[in-house]
Structure formats: structure tokens, C-alpha cells
Short mmCIF file of C-alpha atoms in Angstrom, two decimals:
data_model
loop_
_atom_site.label_atom_id
_atom_site.label_comp_id
_atom_site.label_asym_id
_atom_site.label_seq_id
_atom_site.Cartn_x
_atom_site.Cartn_y
_atom_site.Cartn_z
CA MET A 1 162.55 100.16 131.63
CA LYS A 2 162.95 100.63 127.90
CA ALA A 3 163.11 96.90 127.13
CA LEU A 4 159.91 96.43 129.07
CA ALA A 5 158.00 98.32 126.44
CA VAL A 6 157.45 95.12 124.46
CA LEU A 7 156.10 93.24 127.49
CA PRO A 8 152.72 93.88 129.10
CA TRP A 9 153.11 96.58 131.73
CA TRP A 10 151.82 94.36 134.54
CA LEU A 11 154.00 91.32 133.75
CA PRO A 12 156.85 92.01 136.19
CA ALA A 13 154.37 92.17 139.04
CA VAL A 14 153.07 88.65 138.43
CA ASP A 15 156.34 86.84 139.11
CA ALA A 16 157.84 89.51 141.31
CA PHE A 17 157.98 87.53 144.51
CA ALA A 18 158.52 84.07 143.02
CA GLN A 19 161.93 82.49 143.57
CA PRO A 20 163.60 81.94 140.22
CA THR A 21 164.51 78.30 139.57
CA PRO A 22 166.87 76.76 136.98
CA GLN A 23 163.77 75.55 135.12
CA LYS A 24 162.20 78.97 135.34
CA PRO A 25 164.82 81.71 135.45
CA LEU A 26 163.49 85.17 135.99
CA ASP A 27 163.73 87.24 132.84
CA GLU A 28 166.39 89.92 133.27
CA ARG A 29 164.02 92.49 131.90
CA LEU A 30 161.48 91.61 134.56
CA ARG A 31 164.15 91.73 137.24
CA ALA A 32 164.94 95.27 136.16
CA ALA A 33 161.43 96.52 136.91
CA LYS A 34 160.80 98.02 140.30
CA VAL A 35 158.05 96.00 141.94
CA GLU A 36 156.91 96.68 145.51
CA ARG A 37 154.17 95.46 147.74
CA GLY A 38 153.75 99.17 148.26
CA GLY A 39 150.49 100.95 148.85
CA LEU A 40 148.10 98.87 146.75
CA SER A 41 145.36 96.83 148.41
CA LEU A 42 143.29 94.17 146.74
CA ASP A 43 140.13 93.54 148.70
CA ILE A 44 138.53 90.27 147.56
CA PRO A 45 136.82 87.46 149.51
CA THR A 46 139.22 84.63 150.33
CA LEU A 47 136.28 82.23 150.06
CA ALA A 48 134.11 82.89 146.99
CA GLU A 49 130.72 81.17 146.79
CA THR A 50 130.52 81.41 143.00
CA GLY A 51 133.06 82.18 140.31
CA THR A 52 130.55 84.07 138.19
CA SER A 53 130.68 87.19 140.36
CA VAL A 54 133.41 87.90 142.89
CA PRO A 55 133.37 91.41 144.35
CA VAL A 56 136.69 93.29 144.18
CA VAL A 57 137.95 96.62 145.46
CA LEU A 58 141.39 97.83 144.35
CA PHE A 59 142.68 100.89 146.14
CA VAL A 60 145.90 102.79 146.60
CA ASP A 61 146.97 104.49 149.81
CA PRO A 62 147.43 108.15 148.71
CA ALA A 63 149.94 108.72 151.54
CA LYS A 64 152.40 106.36 149.83
CA LEU A 65 152.23 108.03 146.43
CA ALA A 66 154.80 110.74 147.31
CA GLY A 67 153.76 113.10 144.55
CA ARG A 68 153.29 110.38 141.93
CA THR A 69 149.94 109.44 140.41
CA VAL A 70 148.44 106.05 139.55
CA ALA A 71 148.50 105.57 135.79
CA ARG A 72 147.05 102.08 135.55
CA LEU A 73 145.24 99.47 137.62
CA GLY A 74 145.09 95.82 136.67
CA ILE A 75 143.76 92.52 137.96
CA ILE A 76 145.51 89.33 136.87
CA ALA A 77 143.86 85.94 137.42
CA PRO A 78 146.58 83.50 136.25
CA GLN A 79 144.32 80.43 136.31
CA ASN A 80 141.53 82.02 134.25
CA PRO A 81 141.34 80.96 130.58
CA ARG A 82 142.10 84.63 129.87
CA PRO A 83 144.49 85.58 132.67
CA VAL A 84 144.34 89.35 132.17
CA ALA A 85 141.10 89.97 134.00
CA LEU A 86 140.99 93.75 133.86
CA GLU A 87 143.26 96.64 132.84
CA LEU A 88 142.30 100.26 133.25
CA GLU A 89 144.01 103.57 132.53
CA LEU A 90 143.07 106.11 135.16
CA GLY A 91 142.25 109.72 134.36
CA SER A 92 142.66 113.07 136.02
CA VAL A 93 139.03 113.36 137.17
CA LEU A 94 139.55 110.61 139.76
CA ALA A 95 139.76 111.92 143.29
CA GLN A 96 140.98 108.60 144.68
CA PRO A 97 142.84 105.79 142.96
CA ARG A 98 140.11 103.31 143.82
CA LEU A 99 138.01 100.88 141.79
CA THR A 100 135.02 98.78 142.88
CA THR A 101 133.70 96.04 140.59
CA ALA A 102 133.08 92.28 140.35
CA ILE A 103 135.00 89.71 138.32
CA ARG A 104 134.73 86.11 137.16
CA LEU A 105 137.12 83.47 138.45
CA GLY A 106 137.46 80.12 136.72
CA ALA A 107 139.33 78.36 139.53
CA THR A 108 140.85 78.66 142.98
CA GLN A 109 143.93 80.87 142.54
CA ALA A 110 146.02 83.76 143.76
CA VAL A 111 144.44 86.86 142.25
CA ILE A 112 146.94 89.65 141.67
CA GLY A 113 146.15 93.34 141.82
CA VAL A 114 148.65 95.62 140.08
CA ALA A 115 149.08 99.40 140.02
CA GLN A 116 151.50 101.25 137.79
CA LEU A 117 152.60 104.65 139.05
CA SER A 118 153.49 107.65 136.92
CA ASP A 119 157.24 106.94 137.44
CA GLY A 120 156.89 103.34 136.24
CA THR A 121 156.98 101.72 139.68
CA LEU A 122 154.71 98.69 140.01
CA TRP A 123 152.83 97.88 143.17
CA GLN A 124 151.23 94.51 143.59
CA HIS A 125 149.03 92.74 146.09
CA ALA A 126 148.03 89.09 145.67
CA ILE A 127 145.25 87.29 147.52
CA GLU A 128 144.55 83.57 147.39
CA VAL A 129 140.86 83.04 146.60
CA LEU A 130 139.29 79.67 147.28
CA LEU A 131 136.41 79.01 144.95
CA THR A 132 133.81 76.69 146.46
CA GLY A 133 131.55 74.77 144.13
CA SER A 134 127.86 75.38 143.79
CA ALA A 135 125.69 73.52 146.29
CA CYS A 136 122.89 72.88 143.80
CA PHE A 137 123.56 72.43 140.13
CA ASP A 138 121.35 74.41 137.82
CA GLY A 139 120.51 73.15 134.36
CA THR A 140 117.81 75.70 133.51
CA MET B 1 120.10 90.41 122.41
CA SER B 2 117.75 89.25 119.72
CA GLU B 3 114.66 91.18 120.69
CA PRO B 4 114.50 94.95 120.38
CA ILE B 5 114.27 96.46 123.84
CA PRO B 6 112.76 99.85 124.41
CA GLY B 7 114.44 102.00 126.98
CA ARG B 8 117.85 102.02 128.51
CA ASN B 9 120.42 99.28 128.86
CA ALA B 10 122.71 101.04 131.29
CA ARG B 11 122.71 103.22 134.40
CA LEU B 12 125.20 105.99 135.11
CA LEU B 13 124.65 107.49 138.52
CA VAL B 14 126.09 110.66 139.95
CA PRO B 15 124.67 112.97 142.62
CA PRO B 16 122.74 115.83 140.95
CA LEU B 17 124.40 118.50 143.09
CA VAL B 18 127.89 118.66 144.63
CA ARG B 19 130.22 121.31 146.05
CA THR B 20 133.38 122.37 144.20
CA GLY B 21 136.10 119.78 144.69
CA GLU B 22 133.85 117.52 146.78
CA GLU B 23 134.54 113.82 146.31
CA PHE B 24 131.63 111.75 145.06
CA GLN B 25 130.92 108.36 143.56
CA VAL B 26 130.27 107.67 139.89
CA ARG B 27 128.54 104.35 139.31
CA LEU B 28 128.26 102.68 135.96
CA LEU B 29 126.10 99.59 135.41
CA ILE B 30 125.84 98.11 131.90
CA GLN B 31 123.51 95.39 130.64
CA HIS B 32 125.80 93.06 128.74
CA PRO B 33 126.10 89.25 128.78
CA MET B 34 129.95 89.41 128.72
CA GLU B 35 129.80 86.05 126.99
CA THR B 36 133.10 84.26 127.53
CA GLY B 37 132.82 81.78 124.68
CA PHE B 38 133.14 78.93 127.19
CA ARG B 39 129.49 78.61 128.13
CA ARG B 40 126.93 76.41 126.42
CA ASP B 41 123.22 76.94 125.95
CA VAL B 42 120.63 74.36 127.11
CA ASP B 43 121.05 72.46 123.82
CA GLY B 44 124.80 72.15 124.37
CA ASN B 45 125.86 74.68 121.72
CA ILE B 46 128.79 76.96 122.58
CA LEU B 47 127.65 80.54 123.11
CA GLU B 48 129.79 82.73 120.88
CA VAL B 49 132.31 84.91 122.67
CA ASN B 50 131.15 88.51 123.02
CA LEU B 51 132.94 90.65 125.58
CA LEU B 52 133.13 94.39 125.89
CA GLU B 53 136.28 95.41 124.07
CA SER B 54 136.28 99.11 124.82
CA LEU B 55 134.79 101.16 127.61
CA SER B 56 135.62 104.66 128.74
CA LEU B 57 134.19 107.33 130.97
CA ASP B 58 135.00 111.01 130.75
CA PHE B 59 133.86 114.28 132.28
CA GLU B 60 133.64 117.04 129.68
CA GLY B 61 136.44 115.39 127.67
CA GLN B 62 138.68 114.79 130.73
CA PRO B 63 139.24 111.05 131.30
CA VAL B 64 137.92 109.27 134.38
CA PHE B 65 139.06 105.89 133.13
CA ASN B 66 139.68 103.98 129.95
CA ALA B 67 139.45 100.18 130.03
CA LEU B 68 142.12 98.34 128.03
CA THR B 69 141.00 94.80 128.91
CA MET B 70 137.76 93.51 130.42
CA ASN B 71 138.12 89.75 129.97
CA ALA B 72 136.88 88.81 133.43
CA LEU B 73 134.28 91.46 134.17
CA THR B 74 131.03 89.76 135.23
CA ALA B 75 127.92 89.65 133.10
CA ASN B 76 126.03 92.95 133.50
CA PRO B 77 129.13 94.58 134.97
CA PHE B 78 129.29 97.50 137.36
CA LEU B 79 132.24 99.80 138.01
CA THR B 80 132.36 102.55 140.62
CA PHE B 81 134.92 105.30 141.06
CA VAL B 82 135.46 108.28 143.35
CA VAL B 83 135.87 111.58 141.49
CA ALA B 84 135.93 115.32 142.09
CA VAL B 85 135.13 118.12 139.62
CA LYS B 86 135.47 121.89 139.67
CA GLN B 87 132.60 122.96 137.41
CA SER B 88 129.19 121.68 136.36
CA GLY B 89 129.19 119.31 133.43
CA LYS B 90 128.39 115.95 131.98
CA PHE B 91 129.85 112.49 132.45
CA ASN B 92 129.85 110.38 129.30
CA ALA B 93 130.39 106.63 129.14
CA ARG B 94 130.89 104.83 125.82
CA TRP B 95 131.43 101.18 125.06
CA ARG B 96 131.68 98.71 122.22
CA ASP B 97 131.56 94.91 122.24
CA MET B 98 133.18 92.28 120.00
CA LYS B 99 130.09 92.11 117.80
CA GLY B 100 130.29 95.82 117.12
CA ASN B 101 127.33 96.81 119.29
CA VAL B 102 127.92 100.23 120.76
CA GLY B 103 126.35 101.92 123.74
CA SER B 104 126.60 105.19 125.57
CA ILE B 105 125.04 106.97 128.49
CA SER B 106 125.56 110.34 130.12
CA ALA B 107 124.72 112.01 133.42
CA SER B 108 125.01 115.62 134.52
CA VAL B 109 126.28 117.02 137.77
CA ARG B 110 125.78 120.60 138.97
CA VAL B 111 128.56 122.13 141.03
CA VAL B 112 127.93 124.88 143.58
CA ALA B 113 130.54 126.90 145.46
CA ALA B 114 132.05 125.14 148.46
CA MET C 1 79.30 58.68 183.53
CA ARG C 2 81.83 56.14 182.25
CA CYS C 3 79.59 55.53 179.29
CA GLY C 4 79.42 59.24 178.65
CA LEU C 5 83.21 59.56 178.67
CA ALA C 6 83.62 56.64 176.29
CA LEU C 7 81.07 58.18 174.01
CA ALA C 8 82.90 61.49 174.11
CA ILE C 9 86.17 59.75 173.20
CA CYS C 10 84.45 57.93 170.36
CA VAL C 11 83.00 61.14 169.05
CA ALA C 12 86.40 62.81 169.30
CA LEU C 13 88.08 59.93 167.45
CA PHE C 14 85.63 59.77 164.62
CA ASN C 15 85.14 63.48 164.33
CA PRO C 16 88.67 64.86 164.61
CA PRO C 17 88.94 68.63 164.74
CA SER C 18 87.87 69.61 161.27
CA PHE C 19 90.37 71.25 158.86
CA ALA C 20 87.66 73.71 157.98
CA GLN C 21 87.91 75.13 161.49
CA SER C 22 91.72 75.19 161.75
CA PRO C 23 93.26 75.45 158.30
CA PRO C 24 96.85 74.29 157.86
CA THR C 25 99.49 76.89 158.62
CA PRO C 26 102.99 77.21 157.20
CA LEU C 27 105.56 75.14 159.07
CA ILE C 28 107.95 78.04 159.57
CA ALA C 29 106.74 80.27 162.40
CA LYS C 30 106.09 83.96 161.74
CA GLU C 31 108.95 84.94 164.06
CA ALA C 32 111.43 82.74 162.18
CA ILE C 33 110.43 83.64 158.62
CA ARG C 34 113.21 85.19 156.50
CA SER C 35 113.52 85.85 152.78
CA GLY C 36 116.42 84.57 150.68
CA SER C 37 118.37 87.74 151.48
CA GLY C 38 118.82 86.38 154.99
CA PHE C 39 120.84 83.53 153.56
CA THR C 40 122.98 85.13 150.84
CA SER C 41 126.51 86.48 151.27
CA PRO C 42 127.09 90.03 152.58
CA ALA C 43 128.37 91.02 149.12
CA LEU C 44 125.16 89.96 147.37
CA ARG C 45 123.03 91.55 150.10
CA ALA C 46 124.90 94.82 149.63
CA GLN C 47 124.41 94.62 145.87
CA GLN C 48 120.67 94.03 146.30
CA LYS C 49 120.26 96.85 148.81
CA ASP C 50 121.87 99.34 146.45
CA ASP C 51 119.64 99.88 143.41
CA ASP C 52 122.55 101.51 141.59
CA LEU C 53 124.55 98.28 141.71
CA ASN C 54 121.66 95.83 141.38
CA PRO C 55 121.72 94.58 137.77
CA GLY C 56 118.03 93.67 138.11
CA MET C 57 117.26 97.39 137.98
CA LEU C 58 118.24 97.42 134.29
CA TRP C 59 115.28 95.12 133.64
CA VAL C 60 113.08 97.31 135.85
CA ASP C 61 114.03 100.34 133.71
CA GLN C 62 113.04 98.48 130.55
CA GLY C 63 109.81 97.21 132.08
CA ARG C 64 108.90 100.76 133.08
CA GLU C 65 109.23 101.90 129.46
CA ILE C 66 107.06 99.03 128.20
CA PHE C 67 104.49 99.66 130.94
CA SER C 68 104.11 103.32 130.05
CA ARG C 69 103.82 102.45 126.35
CA ASP C 70 101.48 99.42 126.51
CA CYS C 71 99.82 99.19 129.92
CA SER C 72 99.23 102.65 131.32
CA GLY C 73 96.04 103.05 129.23
CA CYS C 74 94.24 100.60 131.55
CA HIS C 75 96.46 100.66 134.63
CA THR C 76 96.92 104.16 135.98
CA LYS C 77 99.30 102.96 138.67
CA PRO C 78 101.72 100.02 138.63
CA GLU C 79 101.81 99.83 142.44
CA GLY C 80 100.19 96.78 143.97
CA LEU C 81 99.40 94.95 140.72
CA ALA C 82 102.04 92.28 141.30
CA ALA C 83 101.08 91.90 144.97
CA ARG C 84 97.66 90.57 143.88
CA LEU C 85 99.35 87.67 142.13
CA PRO C 86 99.57 84.71 142.00
CA LYS C 87 95.81 84.22 142.23
CA LEU C 88 93.23 81.52 141.59
CA ALA C 89 91.25 81.78 138.35
CA SER C 90 87.58 80.79 138.23
CA ASP C 91 88.52 77.48 136.58
CA GLY C 92 90.73 76.59 139.55
CA SER C 93 94.02 77.19 137.75
CA VAL C 94 96.67 79.58 139.10
CA VAL C 95 97.42 82.87 137.36
CA THR C 96 101.02 84.00 137.96
CA LEU C 97 102.45 87.45 137.31
CA GLU C 98 103.94 86.29 134.02
CA HIS C 99 100.62 84.65 133.00
CA GLN C 100 98.73 87.87 133.72
CA ILE C 101 101.20 89.97 131.72
CA ASN C 102 100.79 87.67 128.72
CA ARG C 103 97.00 87.60 129.15
CA CYS C 104 96.98 91.42 128.93
CA GLN C 105 99.45 91.26 126.06
CA SER C 106 97.17 89.09 123.90
CA GLU C 107 93.73 90.36 125.04
CA ARG C 108 94.36 94.09 125.56
CA VAL C 109 97.58 95.04 123.79
CA LYS C 110 96.59 92.64 120.95
CA GLN C 111 100.13 91.44 120.44
CA PRO C 112 101.57 87.93 120.47
CA ALA C 113 102.36 86.67 123.95
CA TYR C 114 105.94 87.14 125.14
CA ALA C 115 108.15 84.05 125.15
CA THR C 116 109.11 82.43 128.46
CA GLU C 117 112.09 84.21 130.07
CA SER C 118 112.21 86.73 127.21
CA GLN C 119 113.63 90.11 128.00
CA PRO C 120 110.39 92.14 127.70
CA LEU C 121 108.45 89.65 129.82
CA LEU C 122 111.13 89.64 132.52
CA GLY C 123 111.36 93.42 132.28
CA LEU C 124 107.63 93.93 132.84
CA ALA C 125 107.52 91.33 135.61
CA ALA C 126 110.54 92.90 137.33
CA PHE C 127 109.07 96.40 137.04
CA LEU C 128 105.69 95.34 138.41
CA ALA C 129 107.22 93.37 141.28
CA PHE C 130 109.49 96.35 142.00
CA ALA C 131 106.40 98.60 142.08
CA SER C 132 104.95 96.31 144.77
CA ARG C 133 108.13 96.31 146.86
CA GLY C 134 107.37 96.27 150.57
CA MET C 135 103.87 94.86 150.06
CA SER C 136 103.05 91.21 150.69
CA HIS C 137 101.51 88.83 148.18
CA ALA C 138 97.77 88.69 148.84
CA VAL C 139 96.73 85.24 150.00
CA ALA C 140 93.02 84.31 149.89
CA PRO C 141 91.85 83.13 153.35
CA ASP C 142 90.46 79.91 151.91
CA VAL C 143 93.42 79.21 149.62
CA THR C 144 94.22 75.94 151.41
CA GLN C 145 90.81 74.63 150.31
CA SER C 146 91.72 74.97 146.66
CA ALA C 147 92.73 72.03 144.48
CA ALA C 148 95.76 74.02 143.29
CA TRP C 149 97.05 74.48 146.85
CA GLN C 150 96.48 70.82 147.58
CA ARG C 151 98.29 69.75 144.41
CA ALA C 152 101.21 72.00 145.35
CA GLN C 153 101.22 70.76 148.95
CA SER C 154 101.55 67.17 147.79
CA GLU C 155 104.28 68.14 145.30
CA PHE C 156 106.10 70.10 148.03
CA THR C 157 106.05 67.11 150.37
CA ARG C 158 106.57 64.34 147.79
CA VAL C 159 109.96 62.62 148.15
CA GLN C 160 111.50 62.42 144.70
CA GLY C 161 114.73 62.30 142.72
CA LYS C 162 117.97 60.44 143.13
CA LEU C 163 118.65 62.12 146.46
CA ASP C 164 115.32 61.15 148.11
CA PHE C 165 114.46 64.74 148.98
CA ASN C 166 111.27 66.65 149.12
CA CYS C 167 111.13 70.45 149.18
CA ARG C 168 110.68 70.32 152.94
CA SER C 169 113.92 68.40 153.52
CA CYS C 170 115.85 71.57 152.82
CA HIS C 171 113.53 74.53 153.06
CA ASP C 172 111.41 73.69 156.11
CA TYR C 173 113.87 71.61 158.13
CA LEU C 174 117.45 72.49 157.17
CA TYR C 175 117.39 76.20 156.38
CA GLY C 176 120.41 78.04 157.73
CA LYS C 177 122.56 74.91 157.47
CA ARG C 178 125.27 74.90 154.84
CA VAL C 179 125.76 72.80 151.74
CA ARG C 180 129.39 73.38 150.80
CA ASN C 181 129.80 77.12 151.23
CA GLN C 182 126.16 78.04 150.72
CA ALA C 183 123.43 78.53 153.27
CA ILE C 184 120.12 76.78 152.60
CA SER C 185 117.26 79.28 152.38
CA GLN C 186 113.65 78.89 153.48
CA GLY C 187 112.59 78.78 149.84
CA HIS C 188 110.46 81.93 149.60
CA GLY C 189 109.79 83.57 146.25
CA VAL C 190 109.39 87.20 147.35
CA GLY C 191 112.64 88.28 145.63
CA TYR C 192 111.58 87.11 142.17
CA PRO C 193 112.07 87.95 139.36
CA ALA C 194 115.61 87.97 140.72
CA TYR C 195 119.09 88.53 139.34
CA ARG C 196 120.96 85.29 139.98
CA VAL C 197 124.71 85.44 139.55
CA GLU C 198 124.66 81.76 138.67
CA TRP C 199 122.35 82.53 135.73
CA GLN C 200 124.24 85.76 135.05
CA THR C 201 120.87 87.25 134.20
CA LEU C 202 117.44 88.02 135.63
CA GLY C 203 115.05 85.09 135.86
CA SER C 204 111.53 84.25 136.98
CA LEU C 205 110.35 82.24 139.97
CA ASN C 206 109.20 79.67 137.43
CA ARG C 207 112.79 79.23 136.26
CA ARG C 208 114.04 79.10 139.86
CA LEU C 209 111.57 76.33 140.66
CA ARG C 210 112.71 74.35 137.64
CA ALA C 211 116.29 74.79 138.88
CA CYS C 212 115.17 73.28 142.22
CA PHE C 213 113.87 70.18 140.44
CA PHE C 214 117.19 69.99 138.58
CA GLY C 215 119.09 70.26 141.86
CA MET C 216 117.00 67.47 143.37
CA GLU C 217 118.02 65.29 140.41
CA THR C 218 114.45 64.59 139.43
CA LYS C 219 112.41 65.21 136.28
CA VAL C 220 112.37 68.94 135.52
CA PRO C 221 108.88 70.14 134.52
CA GLU C 222 108.39 72.21 131.36
CA ALA C 223 108.03 75.94 132.07
CA SER C 224 104.35 75.70 131.07
CA ASP C 225 103.58 72.82 133.48
CA PRO C 226 100.69 73.98 135.72
CA ILE C 227 102.35 72.41 138.78
CA LEU C 228 104.87 75.27 138.73
CA ALA C 229 102.07 77.85 138.91
CA ASP C 230 100.44 75.81 141.71
CA LEU C 231 103.76 75.90 143.56
CA GLU C 232 103.99 79.69 143.14
CA LEU C 233 100.60 79.97 144.87
CA TYR C 234 101.80 77.62 147.60
CA LEU C 235 105.00 79.62 148.08
CA ALA C 236 103.01 82.85 148.43
CA TRP C 237 100.95 81.15 151.13
CA ARG C 238 104.13 79.91 152.87
CA ALA C 239 105.64 83.40 152.71
CA GLN C 240 102.64 85.23 154.22
CA GLY C 241 103.79 88.48 155.79
CA LEU C 242 107.15 88.67 154.00
CA PRO C 243 107.46 91.83 151.91
CA ILE C 244 108.16 91.64 148.17
CA GLU C 245 111.81 92.61 147.58
CA ALA C 246 112.17 92.11 143.83
CA PRO C 247 114.39 92.32 141.93
CA ALA C 248 116.53 90.53 144.50
CA VAL C 249 120.14 89.54 143.94
CA ARG C 250 120.61 85.86 144.53
CA ARG C 251 123.43 83.42 144.19
#
């Protein structure tokens, strides 16, 4: 875990379930991180009618926390010009590890929700979102 | 925003009255273009990037959340959370964008015995 | 007898039932009429229904402040003001909500008129429309006799643009059908000013109409073109009975 300090906290979760290839070996440091599908759910439409506002709910099943707390929530959109869509530190006033918001998507892609628990474990949940174009173009 | 606007540019909504430890929603809505730097105006000029770069919400100094990155939040973003508090107090949200504009809003909640 | 019948037919042919007796009615039946909310996604509908998540309410808040500062001297109540508009002026032109706000701004408040789609103008328009939520736009019984209505009717039915459409092609005949992933609406303006996620801001019905012309790939009128005001009057007539639901959240 120590070596991970120089990498973004959510990075291991992005490639966690990809098969490493000779062209793209999995970084040993990433392999060391504990990534699980776990108790995180990303609720996002699989068919989005516009990329300018896609509703998202990220929530953690409290039953799976086993005494741990959720330290951070993140949303990674790898095909966005800025792939780190959202990163939040959660505080003690929260009664539920749950976030509702809306994000921008620049293209059809697998959007990845990430939660980091107090013991360093990463949970991830990815959903493929198909972005349909606008029916009428608007130049106003 | 070039024109001075009277009044508020955000909403922070909490129920006025809750019971001790009761879970309730906090809703934050901020008027901000969240300009990505990739859009153009009608004359074809690039609109300068201006995203929120910090945003936090606390209850009497105790953190609800602190945003580290908000690259893909929509224009005029909203965020809602579920919280619980033990005593009456005030929620405070503060934010700053890349151009240095700052904003804040607060909302009070009164707690009665369960 | 035969002569009498022929005469009656002749009279009927040359004196068809007069439009004065049965004025034209909107093509979409009262039972079928639905605002744009009936055609948006569940997510946008939910966002509109919840004022705490509807970004348009930020403009309403600002409009409320301006109203209490500048307008409350004359207007004791904001309710119902927007429902009286658009209306016909004595010179036959159409006065829209935004026109009326700017008329007050220069004649009563004695300040320069607000710019098109400027934040204070949108704020006031959104606040006033919000204050008329649930009411319907008043439509004069003889509106179809007006030159403005007739101009709008011919614009609404005129085939134009690279796609050979008129407004009817989509909004009277194809509503509910999908273009890509989006349902075609009936083209009512009762949600405006509305927050459109495509604009990523609040905008007027005037801007929405210009966007329609753009979508039809035809010449887009200037915001000040009177045909857009005529069309607002026509849309209010088409939407008779639908409640105002501004600020709506639209795609």
C-alpha cells in the first residue's frame, strides 16, 4: 500500500478487472491493491440522451462495510477529456455513504464508480453508458 | 457572470426540524457554468475553462464532504447527501472556482428529542 | 323542388360555413394535449418536479429579488401577471413576457432595457412564470382573427429548410415518435423560460423557437424578429388549457 501513495487512490480500481497483456502489463503496485466489486453500486442510465447531464447515484451497502467506513467516493470517465470526473472525501456527518448528482460524459464509455474504505480496500462498479446524439442540433 | 446579480446564486436545503439521529437529505444546488474550456460561443471563440476547484460542506465544523475534483460535474451542479446530526446547528457550504470567485451558503436545522 | 335543392347546393358552395362562426381549433385534441414534460426522460421529469434540484429555481430566486426591488411598487402581487401574456397590443403586434418586462424597465423603472437572454431578464421572466404556475395562458376568444395569429399560422405550416419540414410535421403529426433516442414533443411553450440541459442554462421561449429553426436547417430569425413573438401567441393558442409549469427542465 505504501508505494501506492504516489499514485491516485482510485487508479487500481480502473484496471482492476482488465487482463494484463504483454503490451500492457499490470503495474505491480496496482496488483498489490485490494480491489473488489464489493458493496458499491453505480446507478447511471445505460442509455443517456445527452452528455451534458447524466444523473448518477453512487451508494455503498452498509451491511458489507463490516465496521469500516467509506473514506472516499470517485467517478472515473476514462473517455472524457478529463477522466477524473469527481472525487469526494466523505465526512462523519453522513448517515449513509450515498451521493446523488449529475455528470457530463463526452463519449460512450464504461463509467467507473470507486469507493475507498477506511482500511484502504477499493470497491468498484463499472457501467457501460451509451451516449446517443442529439436529435435536433441547436446553434442558439 | 458579467452582470451583477442581486440575490442568491445557490440553494442549500435541509428540513427545518428533525429528531435526534434521524436521517435526512441535504441538497446543494449551485449556479455555476462549470465551463469546460472545450465549448465555443456563437462567434466560435473558445469559452475559457472555469470549473469549481474546491467545494466543501460541513455541519458546525464537522465535515459532510470535501470535493477534491469536480471536472465532470454538470453546469449548475447539484449534490445530495443523507446525513444525521445530534444537536441543532448550521450547515455551511463553501466553494471557489478557477477564476477565484468564491461562494458560500448556510442553512440551519433544529433538532428535537427523538 | 329539384330547382330548390340545386339552389340550396349552390348557396352552400358559394357561402361555405363562415370562419367567423366556427373559428379554427388547435389540431391536437384537448384529451391528447401534453406539455413537454410528457416527452422528456424520467430523470429530467424528476428534476423538474423537485424544486430543490431544478436549476431553474436559481433564476427564480434572483427574479424574486429584482421584483421586490423594482416592480413591487406597481405590482402588489406577482401571481397571474405572466399568465396574461403573450397578448396583442393595440397596434396589432404581440407583447411577450420578456417584452413587457423590458417595457416596464424603460417606462417605469427608468432603466435601460435588459439585453436578450441576460441573467436579470431571464430571472424576472422565470420568477413571473413561476408565480403563474398552474394557471393557463389567457387566450383572447377572437385571437384567430388577428393578423399576428394568421402570420404565425402561415409560418407554422410553411414547409421550409433543407429537410422540407414545417412545424406541424413534427409537433402536430409525429409527437411521441422518436428521433434517435429522443421523443418528439407537441411543441408547447408552457414550460418556458426553461432550464435546458443542452444549453446548460435557463433560456426563453424565444431562444427555443430559434433553436427549432436551426434544427429545421432553415434561416434562423434574429431574436427581435416579430415573427417569433407572433409564434409565441400562436403557441399559447395551441396550448389552451395546459397549465404553466415554468421553469421546466428540458433536454
